[in-house]
Short mmCIF file of C-alpha atoms in Angstrom, two decimals:
data_model
loop_
_atom_site.label_atom_id
_atom_site.label_comp_id
_atom_site.label_asym_id
_atom_site.label_seq_id
_atom_site.Cartn_x
_atom_site.Cartn_y
_atom_site.Cartn_z
CA LYS A 9 0.00 0.00 0.00
CA GLN A 10 1.39 3.39 -1.01
CA GLU A 11 2.38 5.67 1.86
CA VAL A 12 3.30 9.32 1.33
CA THR A 13 5.15 11.36 3.94
CA GLN A 14 5.91 15.07 3.93
CA ILE A 15 8.61 16.75 5.95
CA PRO A 16 8.52 19.16 7.65
CA ALA A 17 4.93 19.29 8.84
CA ALA A 18 5.22 23.04 9.38
CA LEU A 19 7.69 25.67 8.32
CA SER A 20 7.99 29.36 9.09
CA VAL A 21 10.39 31.52 7.08
CA PRO A 22 11.02 35.22 6.52
CA GLU A 23 9.96 36.75 3.25
CA GLY A 24 12.49 36.38 0.43
CA GLU A 25 13.94 33.08 1.59
CA ASN A 26 14.30 30.14 -0.78
CA LEU A 27 12.88 26.95 0.67
CA VAL A 28 12.49 23.24 -0.02
CA LEU A 29 9.57 21.02 0.88
CA ASN A 30 10.11 17.28 0.93
CA CYS A 31 7.89 14.39 -0.05
CA SER A 32 8.68 10.68 0.09
CA PHE A 33 6.67 7.69 -1.08
CA THR A 34 7.06 3.97 -0.51
CA ASP A 35 6.04 2.46 -3.88
CA SER A 36 8.03 3.70 -6.86
CA ALA A 37 5.52 2.29 -9.40
CA ILE A 38 3.79 5.62 -9.88
CA TYR A 39 2.10 7.22 -12.90
CA ASN A 40 2.78 10.78 -11.86
CA LEU A 41 3.15 13.06 -8.86
CA GLN A 42 1.26 16.26 -8.19
CA TRP A 43 1.95 19.13 -5.84
CA PHE A 44 -1.07 21.04 -4.58
CA ARG A 45 -1.65 24.17 -2.59
CA GLN A 46 -4.47 24.33 -0.06
CA ASP A 47 -5.54 27.53 1.65
CA PRO A 48 -7.44 27.18 4.95
CA GLY A 49 -10.93 25.81 4.37
CA LYS A 50 -10.46 25.83 0.62
CA GLY A 51 -10.00 23.38 -2.20
CA LEU A 52 -6.86 21.93 -3.75
CA THR A 53 -5.09 23.96 -6.40
CA SER A 54 -2.77 21.96 -8.64
CA LEU A 55 0.67 23.57 -8.79
CA LEU A 56 2.82 21.12 -10.71
CA LEU A 57 2.47 17.69 -12.25
CA ILE A 58 5.54 15.52 -12.87
CA GLN A 59 5.14 12.44 -15.03
CA SER A 60 6.97 9.32 -13.88
CA SER A 61 9.42 9.66 -16.79
CA GLN A 62 10.32 13.25 -15.92
CA ARG A 63 12.91 14.57 -13.47
CA GLU A 64 11.54 18.04 -12.85
CA GLN A 65 8.93 20.64 -13.71
CA THR A 66 9.01 24.38 -13.30
CA SER A 67 6.29 26.98 -13.01
CA GLY A 68 7.32 30.50 -12.15
CA ARG A 69 9.06 30.50 -8.78
CA LEU A 70 8.22 26.84 -8.22
CA ASN A 71 10.37 23.90 -9.21
CA ALA A 72 9.46 20.31 -8.44
CA SER A 73 11.85 17.41 -8.83
CA LEU A 74 11.22 13.69 -8.86
CA ASP A 75 13.57 10.82 -8.08
CA LYS A 76 11.32 7.85 -8.62
CA SER A 77 13.86 5.19 -7.77
CA SER A 78 14.46 6.63 -4.33
CA GLY A 79 10.83 7.55 -3.79
CA ARG A 80 11.41 11.27 -3.30
CA SER A 81 10.17 14.57 -4.61
CA THR A 82 11.01 18.10 -3.60
CA LEU A 83 9.19 21.36 -4.15
CA TYR A 84 11.52 24.34 -4.31
CA ILE A 85 10.02 27.79 -3.78
CA ALA A 86 12.25 30.69 -4.73
CA ALA A 87 12.06 34.14 -3.15
CA SER A 88 9.14 33.27 -0.91
CA GLN A 89 6.34 35.81 -0.40
CA PRO A 90 3.66 36.17 2.30
CA GLY A 91 1.11 35.14 -0.33
CA ASP A 92 2.81 31.74 -0.50
CA SER A 93 1.54 30.98 3.01
CA ALA A 94 -0.62 27.87 2.69
CA THR A 95 -0.46 24.12 3.11
CA TYR A 96 1.40 22.30 0.36
CA LEU A 97 0.33 18.75 -0.42
CA CYS A 98 2.19 16.11 -2.35
CA ALA A 99 0.19 13.30 -3.96
CA VAL A 100 1.30 10.30 -5.98
CA ASN A 101 -0.85 8.73 -8.64
CA GLN A 102 -0.95 5.00 -9.22
CA PRO A 103 -0.95 3.81 -12.84
CA TRP A 104 -4.27 4.67 -14.39
CA ASN A 105 -5.06 1.09 -15.22
CA ALA A 106 -4.77 0.40 -11.48
CA GLY A 107 -7.43 2.92 -10.62
CA ASN A 108 -5.61 6.19 -11.08
CA MET A 109 -6.08 7.19 -7.46
CA LEU A 110 -4.04 9.78 -5.66
CA THR A 111 -2.43 9.04 -2.31
CA PHE A 112 -1.77 12.21 -0.37
CA GLY A 113 0.84 13.18 2.13
CA GLY A 114 -0.07 15.02 5.28
CA GLY A 115 1.12 18.35 3.92
CA THR A 116 3.58 21.02 4.93
CA ARG A 117 2.01 24.12 6.47
CA LEU A 118 4.08 27.09 5.29
CA MET A 119 4.06 30.51 6.88
CA VAL A 120 6.03 33.28 5.17
CA LYS A 121 6.47 36.27 7.43
CA PRO A 122 6.73 39.80 5.99
CA GLU B 28 -10.19 28.21 -17.54
CA PRO B 29 -12.39 25.13 -17.09
CA GLU B 30 -12.98 24.15 -13.49
CA VAL B 31 -14.71 21.60 -11.33
CA THR B 32 -17.68 23.05 -9.46
CA GLN B 33 -19.30 21.63 -6.33
CA THR B 34 -22.54 22.31 -4.49
CA PRO B 35 -23.38 22.92 -1.76
CA SER B 36 -20.33 24.58 -0.28
CA HIS B 37 -21.53 23.74 3.21
CA GLN B 38 -24.28 21.40 4.43
CA VAL B 39 -25.38 20.75 7.98
CA THR B 40 -27.46 17.65 8.57
CA GLN B 41 -28.76 15.49 11.38
CA MET B 42 -27.31 12.05 11.98
CA GLY B 43 -29.21 9.42 10.00
CA GLN B 44 -30.28 11.78 7.23
CA GLU B 45 -29.44 11.27 3.56
CA VAL B 46 -27.13 13.75 1.89
CA ILE B 47 -26.37 14.29 -1.78
CA LEU B 48 -23.29 16.24 -2.79
CA ARG B 49 -23.14 17.46 -6.35
CA CYS B 50 -20.28 18.08 -8.74
CA VAL B 51 -19.90 19.28 -12.29
CA PRO B 52 -16.59 17.93 -13.63
CA ILE B 53 -14.62 19.55 -16.44
CA SER B 54 -16.63 18.91 -19.57
CA ASN B 55 -14.25 16.78 -21.66
CA HIS B 56 -12.90 14.73 -18.76
CA LEU B 57 -13.78 11.08 -18.47
CA TYR B 58 -12.54 10.06 -15.03
CA PHE B 59 -14.27 11.37 -11.91
CA TYR B 60 -13.42 11.02 -8.26
CA TRP B 61 -14.55 11.76 -4.75
CA TYR B 62 -12.07 12.37 -1.96
CA ARG B 63 -12.63 13.50 1.59
CA GLN B 64 -10.62 15.29 4.23
CA ILE B 65 -11.56 15.03 7.86
CA LEU B 66 -10.43 18.13 9.74
CA GLY B 67 -6.72 17.94 10.49
CA GLN B 68 -6.23 14.70 8.58
CA LYS B 69 -4.94 13.64 5.16
CA VAL B 70 -7.01 13.82 2.02
CA GLU B 71 -8.37 10.30 1.44
CA PHE B 72 -9.53 8.60 -1.75
CA LEU B 73 -13.14 7.41 -1.73
CA VAL B 74 -14.05 6.32 -5.25
CA SER B 75 -13.19 6.67 -8.93
CA PHE B 76 -15.76 6.48 -11.73
CA TYR B 77 -15.25 5.85 -15.43
CA ASN B 78 -17.54 4.87 -18.25
CA ASN B 79 -20.60 5.03 -16.00
CA GLU B 80 -19.31 2.64 -13.41
CA ILE B 81 -17.10 2.57 -10.36
CA SER B 82 -13.53 1.67 -11.31
CA GLU B 83 -12.01 1.69 -7.81
CA LYS B 84 -13.24 2.31 -4.29
CA SER B 85 -11.57 2.47 -0.92
CA GLU B 86 -12.48 0.75 2.32
CA ILE B 87 -14.20 3.94 3.40
CA PHE B 88 -16.66 3.70 0.53
CA ASP B 89 -19.05 1.22 2.11
CA ASP B 90 -22.71 0.48 1.39
CA GLN B 91 -23.75 3.83 2.84
CA PHE B 92 -22.09 5.59 -0.08
CA SER B 93 -23.09 5.65 -3.72
CA VAL B 94 -22.16 7.66 -6.77
CA GLU B 95 -24.11 8.46 -9.88
CA ARG B 96 -23.79 10.37 -13.10
CA PRO B 97 -27.47 11.17 -13.64
CA ASP B 98 -26.91 13.20 -16.82
CA GLY B 99 -24.11 14.34 -19.07
CA SER B 100 -22.75 16.92 -16.67
CA ASN B 101 -23.41 16.08 -13.03
CA PHE B 102 -21.63 13.61 -10.78
CA THR B 103 -23.12 13.01 -7.35
CA LEU B 104 -22.09 11.41 -4.07
CA LYS B 105 -24.90 10.14 -1.86
CA ILE B 106 -24.53 9.20 1.77
CA ARG B 107 -27.61 7.21 2.73
CA SER B 108 -27.63 7.53 6.51
CA THR B 109 -25.06 9.98 7.78
CA LYS B 110 -22.95 9.35 10.87
CA LEU B 111 -21.04 11.82 13.01
CA GLU B 112 -17.78 10.52 11.56
CA ASP B 113 -18.90 11.46 8.05
CA SER B 114 -18.28 15.11 8.94
CA ALA B 115 -15.55 16.20 6.54
CA MET B 116 -14.76 18.23 3.47
CA TYR B 117 -15.68 16.25 0.37
CA PHE B 118 -13.77 17.00 -2.81
CA CYS B 119 -14.78 16.10 -6.31
CA ALA B 120 -12.11 15.80 -8.99
CA SER B 121 -11.85 14.97 -12.66
CA ALA B 122 -8.96 13.89 -14.88
CA ASP B 123 -8.27 13.83 -18.56
CA ILE B 124 -7.36 10.14 -18.65
CA GLY B 125 -8.64 8.55 -21.82
CA THR B 126 -9.27 11.81 -23.67
CA GLY B 127 -6.07 11.63 -25.66
CA LEU B 128 -4.19 13.99 -23.37
CA ASN B 129 -3.68 11.40 -20.65
CA THR B 130 -1.55 13.57 -18.44
CA GLY B 131 -3.36 12.06 -15.48
CA GLU B 132 -3.59 15.44 -13.80
CA LEU B 133 -6.48 15.70 -11.36
CA PHE B 134 -8.40 18.92 -11.03
CA PHE B 135 -10.26 19.46 -7.80
CA GLY B 136 -13.32 21.46 -6.88
CA GLU B 137 -13.52 23.81 -3.90
CA GLY B 138 -15.14 21.13 -1.77
CA SER B 139 -18.39 20.61 0.10
CA ARG B 140 -18.13 20.83 3.85
CA LEU B 141 -20.47 18.33 5.51
CA THR B 142 -21.30 18.75 9.19
CA VAL B 143 -23.27 15.94 10.81
CA LEU B 144 -24.89 16.79 14.15
#
C-alpha cells in the first residue's frame, strides 16, 4: 500500500527566503506526482504535475523534482512571499489502469512572514 | 479556464439523514473522483468512476455511499444515513485520462463541507 510522507509538517520563514519542501513515497511504481496548494478551508489547487518519466517541472518561482527510484520529490520555492503561506500537499498517482487514485501526504504548512 | 464546481459549499445535517453532494466535472474529462478530508487529517480517496461505473473504491466507501452520473454533466455522491464521523470536506475531482491527453492530472473542486450533528 502506497504511503506518502511530507517533511517538515510546518515551516515558518522570513519573506524572500528560498525553501524546499520534501515528499517521500514507498512504492516507486507511480504514474505521476502532483503538488497542490491548499488555503485554509479551501479546495486543492494543482501547482505542478511531474510524469513518472520526468525529473523536474518548473512553473514561475516553483520547481518540483522527482527521483522515482528513491521515492522522493522536492518542491523548491524561490524568493518566498507572504502570499505563498498555505499548506502544500504532495500526492502520488498509481498507474491509471490500477485505478488512477491519488495518495496524499499530510502536507507542509508554510508561513512566510513579511 | 475550465474548473470543477461543487454544491453545496456547506451542508449541515442530522445524523441518520441522507445527503447528496453534487459536482460538475470539467466537460471533456472522463474520469471522476470523490475524496474527503476530515479536519486535520490527510485527504483520502473514496471512489473513482469511469464509463458510467465505479472503477475503484476504498475501504471507506461502504454500502452507505453511492455515486451516480445522472446526466451528461453532473456527478453526485450520496450518503444514505449519515454518521457523526462522516463530517468532513468532500472534494470532487476529474482527470483527462482517456481523452487523448492522458496527463493524469487531477483537477479538484472547492469542496463541500459536511457537518453531521
